[in-house]
């Protein structure tokens, strides 16, 4: 395995322009590596900002070191530390190098200003530069302290920042080069690259030259290649982008006082887990811990044509109508997958050969014309053994925001339904499944368990507590009750062969089994009519 120090030395000595991307903690470092960058710039400005302090050595070098350790552990690419002025004199630099090597940091860049430093872009011309001989002593001390021969020491020249001009920059560069620096970082606060280009033209190729185009960012990168710079550092953009995103998100949540809209625009928590390496821990748990983890599956009923949509469903069932460039069923399944449900079974019937999406299991109801949802459910349940898994039963033409499914998964009751409290006895749905509950949606209901009393499309507005959204979760324990109740219902009442899910749910209630209610307000859509198709385009 190539050491990180060797990787950084190879980047520095490369015959082509290389790039380092800023990171300031373990998470951002891992993202930088995943993006494809070959190396990381551990920015002093960004690390200070992430810690909530100024870029004036207010964060101690040991605090910076702790951040670096997490960054190094999270990545396999080399890290070059923005080591400010070395955090003191030559002795501090020697100890710094020793500690950096112990944590797998590939190199350090130190700047020729006095301690404590001030950021170069804050009144730079008023900042004093270090004595050349004293700074050369720091470079020699750093090189003498390193144990790894490939550990990189970069000397950062602030002559242009302080307004001293080209001759001073060249004078310092030569002194630092002779002192043993592996490369020179030439810095400028101008919005054009004139100073750094003039320096490179005079300096030539005596040793590698590193640049930081933060201010002169409009310069085409090809210019840097033409002048044969060694490394360009994108020095603080990850931190600044994070600040932009955090400001926008917090303002939106503050204004809206809920998370419903923003949850759809930010990465799911599962992506955070992935970046943290949760999969590796799960694999380790399977190896080292007893296994008794509950899984969840989904059964989607999608055998009907959707005749209400007329000619749109002549050659395909409703669940395969395209929305946003993909079939409706695909969007429904994607939402289930976003909450971690991978095993999804679809009961198909009308034009079943058209329903052929990948990564789904299929059960066919070939008698879809003469039977209803309960027969489809009975067929679908054959796919599931009565094991250690919860089951969500839904429809292939009903869209939900993912948080609704997450609410179901987080509920531990044997039977759970989701009720839209906004639909109280007044709906355009083809079959409005109005419900009565033990409590209407209220502050009291939020703190009290609410149970379903019945589903009845004849309920008046005063009797209705909302509308059943077409989704039912059944625990592993509750599935035997569900199967037995369904079997009895179909045997005792022939008419139920064309029956719908509400009749089964009502029967379970009659038998004395409680069905808990989760209230929502909107954030779901049952595709019944053309108008629903239009709404789905912006869902």
Coordinates of C-alpha atoms in Angstrom, one line a residue:
X1 CA 0.0 0.0 0.0
X2 CA 1.3 3.4 -0.9
X3 CA 1.7 5.7 2.1
X4 CA -0.3 8.9 2.2
X5 CA 3.0 10.9 2.4
X6 CA 4.2 9.3 -0.8
X7 CA 0.9 10.1 -2.5
X8 CA 1.2 13.8 -1.6
X9 CA 4.9 13.9 -2.7
X10 CA 3.8 12.4 -6.1
X11 CA 1.1 15.0 -6.5
X12 CA 3.6 17.8 -5.7
X13 CA 6.2 16.4 -8.2
X14 CA 3.7 15.6 -10.9
X15 CA 4.4 16.9 -14.3
X16 CA 0.8 18.0 -14.6
X17 CA -1.4 20.4 -12.6
X18 CA -3.0 18.6 -9.6
X19 CA -5.8 19.8 -7.3
X20 CA -6.4 19.7 -3.6
X21 CA -10.0 20.3 -2.3
X22 CA -10.7 21.9 1.1
X23 CA -12.2 19.9 3.9
X24 CA -12.7 20.7 7.6
X25 CA -14.0 17.6 9.3
X26 CA -14.3 13.9 8.8
X27 CA -17.6 14.1 6.9
X28 CA -16.4 16.8 4.4
X29 CA -13.1 14.9 4.0
X30 CA -14.9 11.7 3.0
X31 CA -17.1 13.6 0.6
X32 CA -14.0 15.2 -1.0
X33 CA -12.5 11.7 -1.5
X34 CA -15.7 10.2 -2.9
X35 CA -15.9 13.0 -5.4
X36 CA -12.6 11.9 -6.9
X37 CA -10.0 14.4 -5.6
X38 CA -6.6 13.0 -5.0
X39 CA -5.8 15.1 -2.0
X40 CA -7.3 17.3 0.7
X41 CA -6.4 20.8 2.0
X42 CA -7.2 20.9 5.7
X43 CA -8.0 24.6 5.7
X44 CA -7.2 26.6 8.8
X45 CA -10.0 29.1 7.9
X46 CA -12.6 26.3 7.5
X47 CA -11.6 24.3 10.5
X48 CA -11.8 27.5 12.6
X49 CA -15.2 28.4 11.1
X50 CA -16.5 24.9 11.8
X51 CA -15.4 25.3 15.4
X52 CA -17.1 28.7 15.6
X53 CA -13.9 30.8 16.2
X54 CA -11.9 33.3 14.2
X55 CA -9.0 32.4 11.9
X56 CA -6.5 34.0 14.3
X57 CA -5.1 30.9 16.1
X58 CA -8.1 31.0 18.5
X59 CA -8.4 27.2 18.0
X60 CA -5.3 25.7 19.6
X61 CA -3.0 23.4 17.6
X62 CA -4.1 20.4 19.6
X63 CA -7.8 21.2 18.8
X64 CA -6.9 21.3 15.1
X65 CA -5.0 18.1 15.5
X66 CA -8.1 16.4 16.9
X67 CA -10.1 17.4 13.9
X68 CA -7.3 16.2 11.6
X69 CA -7.3 12.8 13.3
X70 CA -11.0 12.3 12.3
X71 CA -10.3 13.5 8.8
X72 CA -7.4 11.1 8.4
X73 CA -9.3 8.1 9.8
X74 CA -12.2 8.8 7.4
X75 CA -10.1 8.9 4.2
X76 CA -7.3 7.1 2.3
X77 CA -6.1 10.2 0.3
X78 CA -3.3 12.5 1.6
X79 CA -4.1 15.6 3.7
X80 CA -2.0 18.7 3.6
X81 CA -2.5 20.8 6.7
X82 CA -2.8 24.6 6.5
X83 CA -0.5 24.9 9.5
X84 CA -0.7 28.7 9.8
X85 CA 2.6 30.0 11.1
X86 CA 3.5 26.7 12.8
X87 CA 1.8 27.6 16.0
X88 CA 4.9 29.1 17.6
X89 CA 8.6 29.0 17.1
X90 CA 10.8 26.2 15.7
X91 CA 10.2 24.0 18.7
X92 CA 6.5 24.1 18.2
X93 CA 6.9 23.2 14.6
X94 CA 9.1 20.2 15.5
X95 CA 6.4 18.8 17.8
X96 CA 3.7 19.6 15.3
X97 CA 5.4 17.5 12.6
X98 CA 5.9 14.6 15.0
X99 CA 2.2 14.7 15.9
X100 CA 1.0 15.0 12.3
X101 CA 3.0 12.0 11.2
X102 CA 1.5 10.0 14.1
X103 CA -2.0 10.7 12.7
X104 CA -1.2 9.9 9.1
X105 CA -1.2 13.6 7.9
X106 CA 0.9 13.8 4.7
X107 CA 2.3 17.3 5.0
X108 CA 2.1 20.8 6.4
X109 CA 2.1 24.3 4.9
X110 CA 3.5 27.1 7.1
X111 CA 3.3 30.8 6.3
X112 CA 5.9 33.4 6.9
X113 CA 3.9 35.7 9.2
X114 CA 4.2 36.2 13.0
X115 CA 2.2 34.2 15.6
X116 CA -0.7 34.6 16.2
X117 CA -1.6 34.8 12.5
X118 CA -4.4 36.8 10.9
X119 CA -6.3 35.7 7.8
X120 CA -4.5 37.0 4.7
X121 CA -7.7 38.6 3.3
X122 CA -8.3 40.7 6.4
X123 CA -6.3 43.9 6.1
X124 CA -3.3 42.0 4.6
X125 CA -1.0 44.9 4.0
X126 CA -0.9 45.7 7.7
X127 CA 0.3 42.3 8.6
X128 CA 4.0 41.9 9.5
X129 CA 6.1 39.2 7.9
X130 CA 8.4 36.9 9.8
X131 CA 12.1 37.4 9.7
X132 CA 13.5 35.4 6.9
X133 CA 16.2 33.6 8.9
X134 CA 13.8 32.8 11.7
X135 CA 11.3 31.3 9.3
X136 CA 14.1 29.3 7.6
X137 CA 14.9 27.9 11.0
X138 CA 11.2 26.7 11.2
X139 CA 11.6 24.9 7.9
X140 CA 14.8 23.3 8.9
X141 CA 13.3 22.2 12.2
X142 CA 10.3 20.7 10.4
X143 CA 12.5 18.7 8.0
X144 CA 14.8 17.5 10.8
X145 CA 11.8 16.4 12.9
X146 CA 10.2 14.2 10.2
X147 CA 10.7 10.5 10.3
X148 CA 8.9 9.7 7.0
X149 CA 11.2 10.9 4.2
X150 CA 8.2 11.7 2.0
X151 CA 6.5 14.0 4.5
X152 CA 6.0 17.3 2.7
X153 CA 6.8 20.8 4.1
X154 CA 5.4 23.7 2.0
X155 CA 6.6 27.3 2.6
X156 CA 3.8 29.8 2.1
X157 CA 5.0 33.3 1.0
X158 CA 2.9 36.3 2.1
X159 CA 5.0 39.0 0.5
X160 CA 2.3 39.9 -2.1
X161 CA -0.4 39.9 0.6
X162 CA 1.7 42.3 2.8
X163 CA 2.4 44.6 -0.2
X164 CA 6.2 43.9 -0.4
X165 CA 6.3 43.0 -4.1
X166 CA 7.9 40.6 -6.5
X167 CA 11.5 41.0 -5.5
X168 CA 10.8 40.2 -1.8
X169 CA 8.7 37.2 -2.8
X170 CA 11.5 35.8 -4.9
X171 CA 14.1 36.5 -2.2
X172 CA 12.0 34.7 0.4
X173 CA 11.3 31.8 -2.0
X174 CA 15.0 31.2 -2.6
X175 CA 15.8 31.3 1.1
X176 CA 13.0 28.8 1.9
X177 CA 14.0 26.5 -0.9
X178 CA 17.6 26.4 0.3
X179 CA 16.3 25.7 3.8
X180 CA 14.7 22.5 2.6
X181 CA 11.1 23.3 1.7
X182 CA 9.6 20.8 -0.6
X183 CA 7.5 23.4 -2.4
X184 CA 6.5 27.1 -2.4
X185 CA 3.0 28.3 -2.0
X186 CA 2.7 31.8 -3.5
X187 CA -0.3 33.8 -2.3
X188 CA -2.1 36.8 -3.7
X189 CA -5.2 38.8 -2.8
X190 CA -5.6 40.4 -6.2
X191 CA -8.7 39.5 -8.3
X192 CA -6.3 38.9 -11.3
X193 CA -3.4 36.4 -11.4
X194 CA -0.8 38.9 -12.4
X195 CA 1.3 38.6 -9.2
X196 CA 1.5 34.8 -9.1
X197 CA 2.1 34.6 -12.9
X198 CA 5.0 37.1 -12.6
X199 CA 6.4 35.1 -9.8
X200 CA 6.2 31.8 -11.6
X201 CA 7.8 33.3 -14.7
X202 CA 10.8 34.5 -12.7
X203 CA 11.0 31.5 -10.5
X204 CA 10.8 28.9 -13.2
X205 CA 11.0 25.3 -12.1
X206 CA 13.5 25.5 -9.2
X207 CA 10.9 23.6 -7.0
X208 CA 7.2 23.0 -7.2
X209 CA 4.9 26.0 -6.8
X210 CA 1.4 25.8 -5.3
X211 CA -1.3 28.4 -5.7
X212 CA -4.7 29.2 -4.1
X213 CA -7.0 30.9 -6.7
X214 CA -9.6 32.0 -4.2
X215 CA -9.5 35.7 -5.2
X216 CA -8.6 35.2 -8.9
X217 CA -11.1 32.5 -9.5
X218 CA -12.2 33.8 -12.9
X219 CA -8.8 32.8 -14.3
X220 CA -9.1 29.8 -16.7
X221 CA -7.5 26.8 -15.3
X222 CA -5.6 26.2 -18.5
X223 CA -3.5 29.3 -17.6
X224 CA -2.3 27.6 -14.5
X225 CA -1.3 24.6 -16.6
X226 CA 0.4 26.7 -19.2
X227 CA 2.6 28.2 -16.4
X228 CA 3.3 24.8 -15.0
X229 CA 2.1 25.3 -11.5
X230 CA 2.3 22.1 -9.5
X231 CA -0.9 22.2 -7.4
X232 CA -4.0 24.4 -7.2
X233 CA -5.8 24.4 -3.9
X234 CA -9.6 25.1 -3.8
X235 CA -9.2 26.4 -0.3
X236 CA -12.6 27.1 1.3
X237 CA -15.5 26.4 -1.1
X238 CA -16.8 23.3 0.7
X239 CA -17.1 25.3 4.0
X240 CA -18.8 28.2 2.2
X241 CA -21.2 25.9 0.3
X242 CA -22.1 24.3 3.6
X243 CA -22.8 27.7 5.2
X244 CA -25.1 28.6 2.3
X245 CA -27.0 25.4 2.6
X246 CA -27.4 25.6 6.4
X247 CA -28.5 29.2 6.2
X248 CA -31.2 28.4 3.6
X249 CA -32.4 25.3 5.5
X250 CA -32.6 27.0 8.9
X251 CA -34.4 30.0 7.5
X252 CA -36.9 27.8 5.7
X253 CA -37.6 25.7 8.8
X254 CA -37.9 28.8 11.0
X255 CA -40.3 30.4 8.6
X256 CA -42.5 27.3 7.9
X257 CA -42.3 25.9 11.4
X258 CA -42.3 22.3 10.0
X259 CA -40.1 19.9 8.1
X260 CA -42.6 18.6 5.5
X261 CA -41.2 20.6 2.5
X262 CA -37.6 20.6 3.3
X263 CA -37.3 16.9 3.9
X264 CA -37.9 16.3 0.2
X265 CA -35.0 18.7 -0.8
X266 CA -32.2 17.4 1.5
X267 CA -30.4 14.1 1.6
X268 CA -32.1 11.4 3.7
X269 CA -30.7 10.4 7.0
X270 CA -29.7 7.2 5.3
X271 CA -27.1 9.1 3.3
X272 CA -25.6 10.4 6.5
X273 CA -25.4 6.9 7.8
X274 CA -23.7 5.8 4.6
X275 CA -21.1 8.5 4.8
X276 CA -20.5 7.5 8.4
X277 CA -19.8 3.9 7.4
X278 CA -23.0 2.5 9.0
X279 CA -23.0 -0.4 6.5
X280 CA -19.7 -1.6 7.8
X281 CA -21.0 -1.6 11.3
X282 CA -24.1 -3.5 10.3
X283 CA -21.9 -6.1 8.6
X284 CA -19.9 -6.3 11.8
X285 CA -23.0 -6.6 13.9
X286 CA -24.1 -9.6 11.8
X287 CA -20.7 -11.2 12.5
X288 CA -20.4 -10.4 16.2
X289 CA -23.9 -10.0 17.6
X290 CA -26.9 -12.4 17.8
X291 CA -29.3 -11.7 15.0
X292 CA -33.0 -10.9 15.8
X293 CA -33.7 -7.8 13.8
X294 CA -37.2 -7.1 12.5
X295 CA -37.5 -6.4 8.8
X296 CA -40.4 -4.8 6.9
X297 CA -42.0 -5.6 3.5
X298 CA -44.6 -4.1 1.3
X299 CA -47.6 -5.6 -0.6
X300 CA -49.0 -3.3 -3.3
X301 CA -52.4 -4.0 -4.8
X302 CA -52.4 -3.1 -8.5
X303 CA -54.7 -5.5 -10.4
X304 CA -57.3 -3.0 -11.5
X305 CA -57.4 -1.1 -14.8
X306 CA -58.4 2.3 -13.5
X307 CA -61.4 2.6 -15.8
X308 CA -62.2 6.1 -14.6
X309 CA -59.2 7.3 -16.6
X310 CA -60.8 6.2 -19.8
X311 CA -58.6 5.9 -22.9
X312 CA -55.5 6.5 -20.8
X313 CA -55.7 2.9 -19.5
X314 CA -56.8 1.1 -22.7
X315 CA -53.3 -0.4 -23.2
X316 CA -51.9 -0.2 -19.7
X317 CA -53.1 -0.3 -16.2
X318 CA -53.3 2.9 -14.1
X319 CA -50.2 2.0 -12.1
X320 CA -48.1 2.2 -15.2
X321 CA -49.2 5.6 -16.4
X322 CA -46.2 7.9 -16.7
X323 CA -45.6 10.7 -14.3
X324 CA -42.4 12.8 -14.4
X325 CA -41.0 10.5 -17.0
X326 CA -41.5 7.2 -15.0
X327 CA -44.4 4.9 -14.3
X328 CA -46.6 5.7 -11.3
X329 CA -45.8 2.3 -9.7
X330 CA -42.1 3.1 -10.0
X331 CA -42.5 6.3 -8.0
X332 CA -44.6 4.5 -5.4
X333 CA -41.9 1.7 -5.0
X334 CA -39.1 4.3 -4.9
X335 CA -40.8 6.0 -1.9
X336 CA -40.9 2.6 -0.1
X337 CA -37.2 2.0 -0.8
X338 CA -36.3 5.4 0.5
X339 CA -37.4 4.3 4.0
X340 CA -35.5 1.0 3.8
X341 CA -38.2 -1.4 2.5
X342 CA -36.5 -3.5 -0.2
X343 CA -38.9 -6.5 -0.5
X344 CA -41.9 -5.2 -2.4
X345 CA -44.5 -7.5 -3.9
X346 CA -47.1 -6.2 -6.5
X347 CA -50.4 -8.0 -7.2
X348 CA -51.1 -7.4 -10.9
X349 CA -54.0 -8.3 -13.1
X350 CA -55.2 -6.1 -16.0
X351 CA -52.5 -6.0 -18.8
X352 CA -50.2 -7.8 -16.3
X353 CA -47.5 -8.2 -19.0
X354 CA -47.0 -4.4 -19.0
X355 CA -46.1 -4.4 -15.3
X356 CA -42.5 -5.5 -15.6
X357 CA -40.5 -3.1 -13.5
X358 CA -37.2 -4.5 -12.2
X359 CA -36.5 -5.4 -8.5
X360 CA -40.1 -6.1 -7.7
X361 CA -41.9 -9.4 -6.9
X362 CA -45.1 -10.2 -8.7
X363 CA -48.2 -12.2 -8.0
X364 CA -50.9 -12.4 -10.6
X365 CA -54.7 -12.2 -10.1
X366 CA -55.9 -13.5 -13.4
X367 CA -59.5 -13.2 -12.2
X368 CA -59.2 -9.4 -11.7
X369 CA -62.4 -8.8 -13.8
X370 CA -64.6 -10.8 -11.4
X371 CA -62.8 -10.3 -8.1
X372 CA -61.7 -7.4 -6.0
X373 CA -59.0 -6.2 -3.6
X374 CA -59.6 -8.9 -1.0
X375 CA -58.8 -11.7 -3.5
X376 CA -55.7 -9.8 -4.6
X377 CA -54.7 -9.5 -1.0
X378 CA -55.2 -13.2 -0.3
X379 CA -53.1 -14.1 -3.3
X380 CA -50.4 -11.6 -2.3
X381 CA -50.2 -12.9 1.2
X382 CA -49.1 -16.2 -0.1
X383 CA -45.7 -14.6 -0.9
X384 CA -45.1 -13.9 2.7
X385 CA -44.2 -16.4 5.4
X386 CA -45.3 -15.6 8.9
X387 CA -41.9 -14.6 10.0
X388 CA -40.2 -11.8 11.8
X389 CA -41.3 -9.0 9.5
X390 CA -43.9 -6.2 9.5
X391 CA -46.0 -5.8 6.4
X392 CA -47.3 -2.6 4.9
X393 CA -50.3 -3.1 2.6
X394 CA -51.0 -0.3 0.1
X395 CA -51.9 0.4 -3.5
X396 CA -49.8 0.8 -6.6
X397 CA -51.5 4.0 -7.5
X398 CA -51.3 6.0 -4.3
X399 CA -48.4 8.4 -3.7
X400 CA -47.1 9.3 -0.3
X401 CA -44.5 11.6 1.1
X402 CA -41.8 9.3 2.6
X403 CA -42.3 10.6 6.1
X404 CA -45.8 9.0 6.1
X405 CA -44.2 5.6 5.6
X406 CA -41.6 6.3 8.2
X407 CA -44.4 7.1 10.7
X408 CA -45.9 3.7 10.0
X409 CA -42.5 1.9 10.4
X410 CA -41.9 3.6 13.7
X411 CA -45.2 2.5 15.2
X412 CA -45.2 -0.7 17.2
X413 CA -48.9 -1.6 17.2
X414 CA -50.2 -4.7 15.5
X415 CA -52.5 -2.8 13.2
X416 CA -52.0 0.8 12.1
X417 CA -53.7 3.0 9.5
X418 CA -53.0 6.5 8.2
X419 CA -56.0 9.0 8.2
X420 CA -56.0 12.3 6.4
X421 CA -57.8 14.7 8.8
X422 CA -58.2 17.3 6.0
X423 CA -60.8 15.1 4.2
X424 CA -63.8 15.1 6.5
X425 CA -66.9 14.1 4.5
X426 CA -66.0 16.1 1.4
X427 CA -63.9 14.5 -1.2
X428 CA -63.8 14.1 -5.0
X429 CA -62.4 10.6 -4.6
X430 CA -64.2 7.9 -6.6
X431 CA -64.6 5.8 -3.4
X432 CA -64.1 8.1 -0.4
X433 CA -63.2 6.0 2.6
X434 CA -64.4 8.2 5.4
X435 CA -63.5 7.1 8.9
X436 CA -64.7 7.6 12.4
X437 CA -62.1 7.4 15.2
X438 CA -62.0 7.5 19.0
X439 CA -60.8 11.1 18.8
X440 CA -60.8 13.7 16.0
X441 CA -57.5 15.2 15.0
X442 CA -56.6 17.7 17.7
X443 CA -53.9 18.6 20.2
X444 CA -55.4 16.0 22.5
X445 CA -55.2 13.3 19.8
X446 CA -51.5 14.2 19.3
X447 CA -50.8 13.1 22.9
X448 CA -53.3 10.3 23.1
X449 CA -53.5 7.0 21.2
X450 CA -56.3 7.2 18.7
X451 CA -58.1 4.1 17.4
X452 CA -60.2 3.5 14.3
X453 CA -63.9 2.8 14.8
X454 CA -65.0 2.2 11.2
X455 CA -64.5 3.0 7.6
X456 CA -67.7 4.1 5.9
X457 CA -68.2 6.1 2.8
X458 CA -71.7 7.2 4.0
X459 CA -70.4 9.1 7.0
X460 CA -71.5 12.7 7.2
X461 CA -69.1 15.6 7.7
X462 CA -70.0 15.8 11.4
X463 CA -69.4 12.1 11.9
X464 CA -66.2 11.8 9.9
X465 CA -62.7 12.3 11.4
X466 CA -61.1 12.2 8.0
X467 CA -60.3 9.7 5.2
X468 CA -58.4 6.5 5.2
X469 CA -55.4 6.9 2.8
X470 CA -55.3 3.3 1.6
X471 CA -52.4 2.1 3.7
X472 CA -52.3 -0.4 6.5
X473 CA -49.4 -1.7 8.5
X474 CA -49.7 -5.2 10.1
X475 CA -47.1 -6.4 12.5
X476 CA -45.6 -9.9 12.3
X477 CA -47.9 -10.9 15.2
X478 CA -50.9 -9.3 13.6
X479 CA -50.5 -11.1 10.3
X480 CA -52.1 -14.4 11.5
X481 CA -55.1 -12.4 12.7
X482 CA -55.3 -10.7 9.3
X483 CA -55.1 -14.0 7.4
X484 CA -57.6 -15.8 9.5
X485 CA -60.1 -12.8 9.3
X486 CA -59.7 -12.6 5.5
X487 CA -60.2 -16.3 5.1
X488 CA -63.3 -16.3 7.2
X489 CA -64.7 -13.3 5.4
X490 CA -64.2 -14.8 2.0
X491 CA -65.8 -18.1 3.1
X492 CA -68.8 -16.7 4.8
X493 CA -69.7 -14.0 2.3
X494 CA -69.4 -14.8 -1.4
X495 CA -70.1 -11.1 -2.2
X496 CA -66.7 -10.3 -0.5
X497 CA -64.9 -11.9 -3.4
X498 CA -65.4 -8.5 -5.0
X499 CA -64.9 -6.7 -1.7
X500 CA -62.4 -3.9 -0.8
X501 CA -60.0 -3.5 2.0
X502 CA -62.3 -1.4 4.2
X503 CA -64.6 -4.4 4.7
X504 CA -61.6 -6.4 6.0
X505 CA -60.5 -3.6 8.3
X506 CA -64.0 -3.2 9.7
X507 CA -64.2 -6.9 10.4
X508 CA -60.9 -6.9 12.3
X509 CA -62.4 -4.1 14.5
X510 CA -65.6 -6.1 15.0
X511 CA -63.5 -9.0 16.3
X512 CA -62.1 -6.7 19.0
X513 CA -58.6 -6.0 17.6
X514 CA -57.6 -2.3 18.0
X515 CA -56.3 -0.5 14.9
X516 CA -54.3 2.6 15.8
X517 CA -54.7 5.8 13.8
X518 CA -51.9 8.1 12.6
X519 CA -53.3 11.4 11.5
X520 CA -51.7 13.4 8.7
X521 CA -53.0 16.5 6.8
X522 CA -52.4 16.0 3.0
X523 CA -49.1 14.8 1.6
X524 CA -50.6 11.8 -0.2
X525 CA -52.5 11.4 -3.5
X526 CA -54.8 8.7 -4.8
X527 CA -54.7 8.7 -8.6
X528 CA -58.4 8.2 -9.6
X529 CA -59.1 10.8 -12.2
X530 CA -57.5 13.0 -14.9
X531 CA -57.4 15.8 -12.3
X532 CA -55.3 13.6 -10.0
X533 CA -52.8 13.0 -12.8
X534 CA -52.3 16.8 -13.2
X535 CA -51.8 17.2 -9.4
X536 CA -49.3 14.3 -9.4
X537 CA -47.0 16.3 -11.7
X538 CA -46.2 18.6 -8.8
X539 CA -46.4 16.1 -6.0

